[in-house]
Amino acid sequence: MNADTHSVLLVTKDSKLSSLIGVLLTAPLFETKIVSDFNEARRITSERVYNIILSDYSDGVGLDFATDISDSLSTILLLTPQTLYEEVSYRVEGYGIITVPTPFDQFNFYSTIKTAIAVQYKVQILQSQTTKLKVKMEEIRLVNRAKMLLMQHMAMTEEEAHRYIEKEAMNRGLKKTAVAEEIIRDKSR
């Protein structure tokens, strides 16, 4: 996400709502795409990640759309009629979807958008941390597998296998994972 521009997908069949939101979320701060067909929106979200997705309730179709895409990295806001707000909000909270009652005043709506931006930054930080942890876990898995093979084929203790991998990595200027992959390749033949 560019720090200066936030991508927004608005999915609504209501032209009045799309005009209002289109005026509120303008360039250069927002790159807003407005779509009136929920199937088209599903296709678009499968091809691209938006920072924020606004879905109109639209007689329940928008609710289904929002829950269907809730596992994406986008922050999802469901624009819901005030009469259904409590019921819908209760149903979608577990999906991490923020419910926004309609009609809304511009100040509160914009405040909610700013909150969604803050949430989006937090999601990106957590995603980055998750990726780093996955890489670290894979490194540990590789080194452990190599140690096991050294223990089986060369009768080393776990400590000796660990020291061997570390020493080889240091002597050859390689990462432990590169040495581990080499050991796995050689000993698995």
CSV table of C-alpha atoms in Angstrom, one decimal:
chain,number,residue,atom,x,y,z
A,1,MET,CA,0.0,0.0,0.0
A,2,ASN,CA,1.4,3.3,-1.0
A,3,ALA,CA,1.4,5.6,2.1
A,4,ASP,CA,-0.3,8.3,0.1
A,5,THR,CA,-3.0,6.4,-1.7
A,6,HIS,CA,-5.5,3.9,-0.4
A,7,SER,CA,-7.3,1.5,-2.8
A,8,VAL,CA,-11.0,1.3,-2.3
A,9,LEU,CA,-13.6,-1.0,-3.9
A,10,LEU,CA,-17.2,0.1,-3.5
A,11,VAL,CA,-19.8,-2.4,-4.4
A,12,THR,CA,-23.4,-1.0,-4.6
A,13,LYS,CA,-26.4,-1.0,-6.9
A,14,ASP,CA,-27.4,2.4,-5.4
A,15,SER,CA,-26.3,5.2,-7.7
A,16,LYS,CA,-27.0,7.8,-5.1
A,17,LEU,CA,-24.8,6.0,-2.5
A,18,SER,CA,-22.0,5.5,-5.1
A,19,SER,CA,-22.1,9.2,-6.0
A,20,LEU,CA,-21.9,10.3,-2.4
A,21,ILE,CA,-19.0,8.0,-1.6
A,22,GLY,CA,-17.3,8.8,-4.9
A,23,VAL,CA,-17.3,12.4,-3.8
A,24,LEU,CA,-16.0,11.6,-0.3
A,25,LEU,CA,-13.2,9.3,-1.4
A,26,THR,CA,-11.3,11.2,-4.1
A,27,ALA,CA,-7.8,11.2,-5.5
A,28,PRO,CA,-5.0,11.5,-4.6
A,29,LEU,CA,-5.8,10.1,-1.1
A,30,PHE,CA,-8.1,7.4,-2.5
A,31,GLU,CA,-8.1,5.3,-5.6
A,32,THR,CA,-11.8,4.3,-5.7
A,33,LYS,CA,-13.3,1.7,-8.0
A,34,ILE,CA,-17.1,1.5,-8.1
A,35,VAL,CA,-18.9,-1.7,-9.2
A,36,SER,CA,-22.6,-2.4,-9.2
A,37,ASP,CA,-22.5,-6.1,-9.8
A,38,PHE,CA,-21.6,-8.4,-6.9
A,39,ASN,CA,-20.4,-11.2,-9.2
A,40,GLU,CA,-18.1,-8.8,-11.0
A,41,ALA,CA,-16.9,-7.6,-7.6
A,42,ARG,CA,-16.0,-11.3,-6.7
A,43,ARG,CA,-14.0,-11.6,-9.9
A,44,ILE,CA,-12.2,-8.3,-9.2
A,45,THR,CA,-11.3,-9.2,-5.6
A,46,SER,CA,-9.9,-12.6,-6.8
A,47,GLU,CA,-7.5,-10.7,-9.0
A,48,ARG,CA,-6.5,-7.8,-6.8
A,49,VAL,CA,-6.3,-6.9,-3.1
A,50,TYR,CA,-7.9,-3.6,-2.1
A,51,ASN,CA,-7.0,-1.8,1.1
A,52,ILE,CA,-10.7,-1.2,1.8
A,53,ILE,CA,-13.8,-2.8,0.4
A,54,LEU,CA,-17.2,-1.1,1.0
A,55,SER,CA,-20.1,-3.4,0.3
A,56,ASP,CA,-23.7,-2.2,0.3
A,57,TYR,CA,-26.1,-4.5,2.1
A,58,SER,CA,-28.3,-4.6,-1.0
A,59,ASP,CA,-31.1,-6.9,0.3
A,60,GLY,CA,-28.6,-9.4,1.8
A,61,VAL,CA,-26.5,-9.9,-1.4
A,62,GLY,CA,-23.9,-7.5,0.0
A,63,LEU,CA,-23.8,-9.4,3.3
A,64,ASP,CA,-23.1,-12.7,1.4
A,65,PHE,CA,-20.4,-11.0,-0.7
A,66,ALA,CA,-18.7,-9.5,2.4
A,67,THR,CA,-18.6,-12.8,4.3
A,68,ASP,CA,-17.4,-14.6,1.1
A,69,ILE,CA,-14.4,-12.4,0.8
A,70,SER,CA,-13.8,-11.9,4.6
A,71,ASP,CA,-10.6,-14.0,4.5
A,72,SER,CA,-8.9,-11.5,2.2
A,73,LEU,CA,-6.4,-9.0,3.6
A,74,SER,CA,-8.8,-6.1,2.8
A,75,THR,CA,-10.6,-4.2,5.5
A,76,ILE,CA,-14.3,-4.7,4.8
A,77,LEU,CA,-17.1,-2.3,5.7
A,78,LEU,CA,-20.7,-3.4,5.2
A,79,LEU,CA,-23.1,-0.5,4.6
A,80,THR,CA,-26.2,-1.6,6.4
A,81,PRO,CA,-29.7,0.0,6.8
A,82,GLN,CA,-30.1,1.3,10.4
A,83,THR,CA,-33.1,-0.9,10.9
A,84,LEU,CA,-30.9,-4.0,10.4
A,85,TYR,CA,-27.7,-2.7,12.0
A,86,GLU,CA,-27.7,-4.6,15.3
A,87,GLU,CA,-28.7,-7.9,13.7
A,88,VAL,CA,-26.2,-7.7,10.8
A,89,SER,CA,-23.4,-6.3,12.9
A,90,TYR,CA,-23.8,-9.3,15.3
A,91,ARG,CA,-23.7,-11.7,12.3
A,92,VAL,CA,-20.5,-10.3,10.7
A,93,GLU,CA,-18.3,-9.3,13.6
A,94,GLY,CA,-16.8,-12.8,13.8
A,95,TYR,CA,-15.7,-12.3,10.2
A,96,GLY,CA,-13.8,-9.1,11.0
A,97,ILE,CA,-16.3,-7.0,9.0
A,98,ILE,CA,-17.1,-3.5,10.2
A,99,THR,CA,-20.7,-2.6,9.9
A,100,VAL,CA,-21.6,1.0,9.0
A,101,PRO,CA,-25.3,2.1,9.4
A,102,THR,CA,-26.9,3.9,6.5
A,103,PRO,CA,-27.8,6.6,5.9
A,104,PHE,CA,-24.7,8.2,7.5
A,105,ASP,CA,-23.4,11.6,8.0
A,106,GLN,CA,-20.3,12.5,6.1
A,107,PHE,CA,-18.1,13.2,9.1
A,108,ASN,CA,-18.9,9.9,10.8
A,109,PHE,CA,-18.4,8.0,7.5
A,110,TYR,CA,-15.0,9.6,6.9
A,111,SER,CA,-14.0,8.9,10.5
A,112,THR,CA,-14.9,5.3,9.9
A,113,ILE,CA,-12.8,5.2,6.7
A,114,LYS,CA,-9.8,6.7,8.7
A,115,THR,CA,-10.3,3.8,11.2
A,116,ALA,CA,-10.3,1.3,8.4
A,117,ILE,CA,-7.1,2.8,7.1
A,118,ALA,CA,-5.5,2.3,10.5
A,119,VAL,CA,-6.8,-1.3,10.6
A,120,GLN,CA,-5.3,-1.9,7.2
A,121,TYR,CA,-1.9,-0.7,8.3
A,122,LYS,CA,-2.1,-3.1,11.3
A,123,VAL,CA,-3.1,-6.0,9.0
A,124,GLN,CA,-0.1,-5.3,6.8
A,125,ILE,CA,2.2,-5.3,9.8
A,126,LEU,CA,0.8,-8.6,11.1
A,127,GLN,CA,1.0,-10.1,7.6
A,128,SER,CA,4.7,-9.2,7.4
A,129,GLN,CA,5.3,-10.7,10.8
A,130,THR,CA,3.4,-13.9,9.8
A,131,THR,CA,5.5,-14.2,6.7
A,132,LYS,CA,8.8,-13.8,8.7
A,133,LEU,CA,7.6,-16.5,11.1
A,134,LYS,CA,6.8,-18.9,8.3
A,135,VAL,CA,10.2,-18.4,6.8
A,136,LYS,CA,11.9,-18.9,10.2
A,137,MET,CA,9.8,-22.1,10.8
A,138,GLU,CA,10.8,-23.5,7.4
A,139,GLU,CA,14.5,-22.8,8.3
A,140,ILE,CA,14.2,-24.6,11.6
A,141,ARG,CA,12.4,-27.5,9.8
A,142,LEU,CA,15.2,-27.8,7.3
A,143,VAL,CA,18.0,-27.6,9.8
A,144,ASN,CA,16.3,-30.2,12.0
A,145,ARG,CA,15.8,-32.6,9.1
A,146,ALA,CA,19.5,-32.2,8.2
A,147,LYS,CA,20.5,-32.9,11.8
A,148,MET,CA,18.4,-36.0,11.8
A,149,LEU,CA,20.1,-37.3,8.7
A,150,LEU,CA,23.5,-36.6,10.1
A,151,MET,CA,22.6,-38.4,13.2
A,152,GLN,CA,21.3,-41.4,11.2
A,153,HIS,CA,24.1,-41.6,8.6
A,154,MET,CA,27.1,-40.3,10.5
A,155,ALA,CA,26.2,-41.5,14.0
A,156,MET,CA,26.4,-37.9,15.4
A,157,THR,CA,24.6,-36.7,18.5
A,158,GLU,CA,22.2,-33.9,18.0
A,159,GLU,CA,24.7,-31.4,19.5
A,160,GLU,CA,27.4,-32.6,17.1
A,161,ALA,CA,25.1,-32.4,14.1
A,162,HIS,CA,24.1,-28.9,15.1
A,163,ARG,CA,27.7,-27.8,15.6
A,164,TYR,CA,28.6,-29.4,12.2
A,165,ILE,CA,26.0,-27.4,10.4
A,166,GLU,CA,26.9,-24.2,12.1
A,167,LYS,CA,30.6,-24.7,11.4
A,168,GLU,CA,30.1,-25.6,7.8
A,169,ALA,CA,27.9,-22.5,7.3
A,170,MET,CA,30.5,-20.3,8.9
A,171,ASN,CA,33.5,-21.8,7.1
A,172,ARG,CA,31.9,-21.6,3.7
A,173,GLY,CA,30.1,-18.3,4.2
A,174,LEU,CA,26.7,-19.9,3.7
A,175,LYS,CA,23.4,-19.7,5.6
A,176,LYS,CA,22.6,-22.7,7.8
A,177,THR,CA,19.6,-23.5,5.5
A,178,ALA,CA,21.9,-23.7,2.5
A,179,VAL,CA,24.1,-26.2,4.3
A,180,ALA,CA,21.0,-28.1,5.5
A,181,GLU,CA,19.6,-28.3,2.0
A,182,GLU,CA,22.9,-29.7,0.8
A,183,ILE,CA,23.0,-32.3,3.5
A,184,ILE,CA,19.4,-33.3,2.8
A,185,ARG,CA,20.2,-33.6,-0.9
A,186,ASP,CA,23.4,-35.7,-0.3
A,187,LYS,CA,22.0,-38.0,2.4
A,188,SER,CA,18.6,-38.6,0.8
A,189,ARG,CA,20.1,-40.2,-2.3
